[in-house]
CSV table of C-alpha atoms in Angstrom, one decimal:
chain,number,residue,atom,x,y,z
H,1,CYS,CA,0.1,0.0,0.0
H,2,TYR,CA,2.7,2.4,0.9
H,3,ARG,CA,4.8,1.5,-2.1
H,4,ARG,CA,2.6,3.3,-4.5
H,5,PRO,CA,3.2,6.9,-2.9
H,6,VAL,CA,6.9,6.0,-2.8
H,7,LYS,CA,7.2,4.9,-6.3
H,8,LEU,CA,5.2,8.1,-7.5
H,9,LEU,CA,7.6,10.4,-5.3
H,10,ARG,CA,10.6,8.5,-6.7
H,11,LYS,CA,9.5,9.0,-10.3
H,12,THR,CA,8.8,12.6,-9.5
H,13,VAL,CA,12.1,13.3,-8.0
H,14,ILE,CA,13.8,11.6,-11.0
H,15,LEU,CA,11.9,13.6,-13.5
H,16,ALA,CA,12.6,16.8,-11.6
H,17,HIS,CA,16.1,16.1,-11.3
H,18,ARG,CA,16.3,15.4,-15.2
H,19,TYR,CA,14.6,18.4,-16.3
H,20,LEU,CA,16.1,20.8,-13.8
H,21,GLY,CA,19.5,19.4,-14.7
H,22,LEU,CA,18.9,20.0,-18.4
H,23,ILE,CA,17.9,23.8,-17.7
H,24,ALA,CA,20.9,24.2,-15.3
H,25,GLY,CA,23.2,22.6,-17.8
H,26,VAL,CA,22.0,25.0,-20.7
H,27,VAL,CA,22.6,27.9,-18.3
H,28,ALA,CA,26.0,26.7,-17.4
H,29,VAL,CA,26.9,26.4,-21.1
H,30,ILE,CA,25.7,29.9,-21.7
H,31,TRP,CA,27.6,31.1,-18.6
H,32,PHE,CA,30.8,29.6,-19.8
H,33,ALA,CA,30.6,30.7,-23.4
H,34,THR,CA,29.9,34.3,-22.4
H,35,GLY,CA,32.8,34.2,-20.0
H,36,ILE,CA,35.2,32.9,-22.6
H,37,THR,CA,33.9,35.6,-25.0
H,38,MET,CA,34.6,38.3,-22.3
H,39,MET,CA,38.1,37.0,-21.5
H,40,TYR,CA,39.3,36.8,-25.3
H,41,VAL,CA,37.1,39.4,-26.9
H,42,GLY,CA,36.7,42.0,-24.1
H,43,GLY,CA,33.6,43.6,-22.4
H,44,MET,CA,31.7,46.6,-23.6
H,45,PRO,CA,33.1,48.4,-26.6
H,46,ARG,CA,35.0,51.7,-25.7
H,47,LEU,CA,37.2,54.1,-27.3
H,48,THR,CA,40.7,52.9,-26.2
H,49,PRO,CA,43.3,55.5,-25.2
H,50,ASP,CA,45.7,54.3,-27.8
H,51,ARG,CA,43.0,54.7,-30.7
H,52,ARG,CA,42.1,58.1,-29.2
H,53,LEU,CA,45.8,59.3,-29.2
H,54,ALA,CA,46.3,58.1,-32.8
H,55,SER,CA,43.4,60.0,-34.0
H,56,LEU,CA,44.3,63.4,-32.3
H,57,PRO,CA,45.3,66.2,-34.6
H,58,ALA,CA,48.7,67.8,-34.0
H,59,ILE,CA,48.8,71.1,-31.9
H,60,ASP,CA,50.0,74.0,-34.0
H,61,LEU,CA,52.0,75.8,-31.4
H,62,SER,CA,52.8,78.7,-33.6
H,63,ARG,CA,49.1,79.7,-33.1
H,64,VAL,CA,49.1,79.7,-29.2
H,65,ARG,CA,48.9,83.5,-28.1
H,66,LEU,CA,47.8,82.9,-24.5
H,67,THR,CA,49.5,81.3,-21.4
H,68,ALA,CA,47.5,78.8,-19.5
H,69,ALA,CA,47.2,81.4,-16.6
H,70,GLN,CA,45.6,83.9,-19.2
H,71,ALA,CA,43.3,81.5,-20.6
H,72,ALA,CA,42.1,80.5,-17.0
H,73,ALA,CA,41.4,84.2,-16.3
H,74,ARG,CA,39.4,84.5,-19.4
H,75,ALA,CA,37.3,81.5,-18.2
H,76,ASP,CA,36.9,82.9,-14.8
H,77,TYR,CA,38.4,79.6,-13.7
H,78,ASP,CA,39.2,80.2,-10.1
H,79,ALA,CA,41.5,77.1,-9.3
H,80,ALA,CA,45.1,76.7,-9.9
H,81,PRO,CA,45.4,76.3,-13.7
H,82,ASP,CA,45.6,72.5,-14.2
H,83,ALA,CA,45.4,72.9,-18.1
H,84,THR,CA,45.7,70.5,-20.8
H,85,LEU,CA,46.7,71.9,-24.3
H,86,VAL,CA,44.7,70.3,-27.0
H,87,THR,CA,43.6,70.8,-30.6
H,88,VAL,CA,39.7,71.7,-30.8
H,89,LEU,CA,38.1,72.4,-34.1
H,90,GLY,CA,41.5,72.7,-35.7
H,91,ARG,CA,42.6,75.4,-33.1
H,92,PRO,CA,44.9,75.2,-30.1
H,93,ALA,CA,42.9,75.2,-26.8
H,94,TYR,CA,43.3,74.9,-23.2
H,95,ARG,CA,41.2,72.5,-21.3
H,96,PHE,CA,40.5,73.2,-17.5
H,97,GLY,CA,38.8,71.3,-14.8
H,98,ARG,CA,36.9,68.0,-14.3
H,99,PRO,CA,34.2,66.8,-14.5
H,100,ASP,CA,32.9,69.7,-16.3
H,101,PRO,CA,35.7,71.1,-18.2
H,102,VAL,CA,35.9,74.5,-19.8
H,103,THR,CA,37.6,74.9,-23.0
H,104,VAL,CA,39.3,78.3,-23.9
H,105,PHE,CA,41.0,78.8,-27.3
H,106,ALA,CA,44.6,79.6,-27.1
H,107,ASP,CA,44.7,81.7,-30.2
H,108,THR,CA,41.9,84.2,-29.4
H,109,GLY,CA,40.8,83.4,-25.7
H,110,ASP,CA,37.2,82.6,-26.9
H,111,ILE,CA,35.4,80.1,-24.8
H,112,LEU,CA,34.1,77.0,-26.7
H,113,ASP,CA,30.3,77.1,-27.0
H,114,PRO,CA,28.6,73.6,-27.0
H,115,VAL,CA,28.8,72.2,-30.6
H,116,GLY,CA,25.7,71.4,-32.6
H,117,PRO,CA,25.1,68.1,-34.8
H,118,GLU,CA,26.7,69.4,-38.0
H,119,THR,CA,30.0,70.5,-36.2
H,120,ALA,CA,29.9,67.2,-34.3
H,121,ALA,CA,29.6,65.4,-37.8
H,122,ALA,CA,32.8,67.5,-38.9
H,123,ILE,CA,34.6,66.4,-35.9
H,124,ALA,CA,33.8,62.7,-36.4
H,125,SER,CA,34.9,63.0,-40.0
H,126,THR,CA,38.1,64.5,-39.0
H,127,PHE,CA,38.7,61.9,-36.2
H,128,LEU,CA,37.9,59.0,-38.4
H,129,ASP,CA,39.6,60.3,-41.5
H,130,VAL,CA,36.5,59.7,-43.5
H,131,PRO,CA,34.5,62.0,-45.7
H,132,ALA,CA,31.9,64.2,-44.0
H,133,GLU,CA,29.2,63.0,-46.3
H,134,ARG,CA,29.6,59.4,-44.9
H,135,ILE,CA,28.6,60.6,-41.4
H,136,ALA,CA,25.0,60.9,-40.5
H,137,PHE,CA,23.5,62.4,-37.3
H,138,VAL,CA,21.3,59.9,-35.5
H,139,GLU,CA,20.2,61.8,-32.2
H,140,THR,CA,21.3,63.9,-29.3
H,141,ILE,CA,21.2,61.6,-26.3
H,142,HIS,CA,20.2,63.2,-22.9
H,143,GLU,CA,20.4,60.0,-21.0
H,144,ASN,CA,23.2,57.2,-21.1
H,145,ASP,CA,22.4,54.4,-23.7
H,146,GLN,CA,23.9,51.0,-23.2
H,147,TRP,CA,27.1,51.9,-24.9
H,148,THR,CA,27.9,55.0,-22.7
H,149,LEU,CA,26.5,53.8,-19.5
H,150,GLY,CA,28.9,54.6,-16.5
H,151,GLN,CA,31.4,55.8,-18.8
H,152,ILE,CA,30.4,59.3,-20.3
H,153,GLN,CA,28.2,62.1,-19.1
H,154,PRO,CA,25.5,63.1,-21.6
H,155,PRO,CA,24.2,65.0,-23.5
H,156,LEU,CA,26.2,63.4,-26.5
H,157,HIS,CA,25.5,63.6,-30.3
H,158,LYS,CA,25.3,60.1,-31.7
H,159,LEU,CA,26.4,59.8,-35.3
H,160,ARG,CA,26.6,56.7,-37.6
H,161,VAL,CA,29.2,56.2,-40.3
H,162,ALA,CA,28.4,54.7,-43.8
H,163,ASP,CA,31.0,52.0,-43.6
H,164,ASP,CA,31.4,48.2,-43.7
H,165,LEU,CA,31.9,48.2,-39.9
H,166,GLY,CA,28.7,49.7,-38.9
H,167,THR,CA,30.7,52.4,-36.9
H,168,GLU,CA,28.8,54.6,-34.6
H,169,VAL,CA,30.5,57.7,-33.0
H,170,TYR,CA,29.6,59.8,-29.8
H,171,VAL,CA,30.7,63.4,-29.6
H,172,SER,CA,30.5,65.5,-26.5
H,173,PRO,CA,28.9,68.8,-27.4
H,174,SER,CA,30.6,70.5,-24.3
H,175,THR,CA,34.2,69.4,-25.3
H,176,ALA,CA,34.0,68.9,-29.0
H,177,ASP,CA,35.6,65.4,-28.6
H,178,VAL,CA,34.9,62.1,-29.7
H,179,VAL,CA,34.2,60.1,-26.5
H,180,GLN,CA,32.9,56.8,-27.7
H,181,LEU,CA,33.2,54.5,-30.9
H,182,THR,CA,31.5,51.3,-31.4
H,183,THR,CA,31.4,48.9,-34.3
H,184,ARG,CA,28.7,46.4,-35.3
H,185,ARG,CA,31.0,43.5,-34.3
H,186,GLY,CA,31.8,45.0,-31.1
H,187,ARG,CA,28.2,45.6,-30.2
H,188,MET,CA,27.2,42.1,-31.2
H,189,LEU,CA,30.0,40.6,-29.0
H,190,ALA,CA,29.0,42.8,-26.1
H,191,TRP,CA,25.5,41.5,-26.5
H,192,VAL,CA,26.9,37.9,-26.5
H,193,SER,CA,29.2,38.4,-23.5
H,194,THR,CA,28.8,41.3,-21.1
H,195,ILE,CA,24.9,42.0,-22.0
């Protein structure tokens, strides 16, 4: 009499073990596959310092007319001048402060105004060394998307490049810098691994 419930319980445990084992096995395989992808391919796409440095234009020092202290005074920047000399829109400029930098052009002392989508497209064109007609403005994002999350402070101009790689570029309106670069392959691998 008592054998029947024991037999049913045993059968239930065996079936539960079998199907839960299949589900857990599939999850484990996915876990290992995504981990291996992350190890050998990397995580989220990002603009590497080497790539950024390789694409930076040269600084024309002959056009520098102001010292860092004079530029800081023009920007009403009170802190000690912790300046970085960069090229912005083809002109030498001093950049002060973090996380909200102020950019002062070293040739005239003008302060950089936020750049619009057309200027952002020209910046991306120069950075990538591709014709401007191959760069299309997508949108200005005011909240981080999955490719800028935790890395870059919006707003950002998002642009798409008409190339075989499916390149997308993000330009900061406040600094006129390319701050993120992704390709179709990098986005796909991020979906497979990190996301």
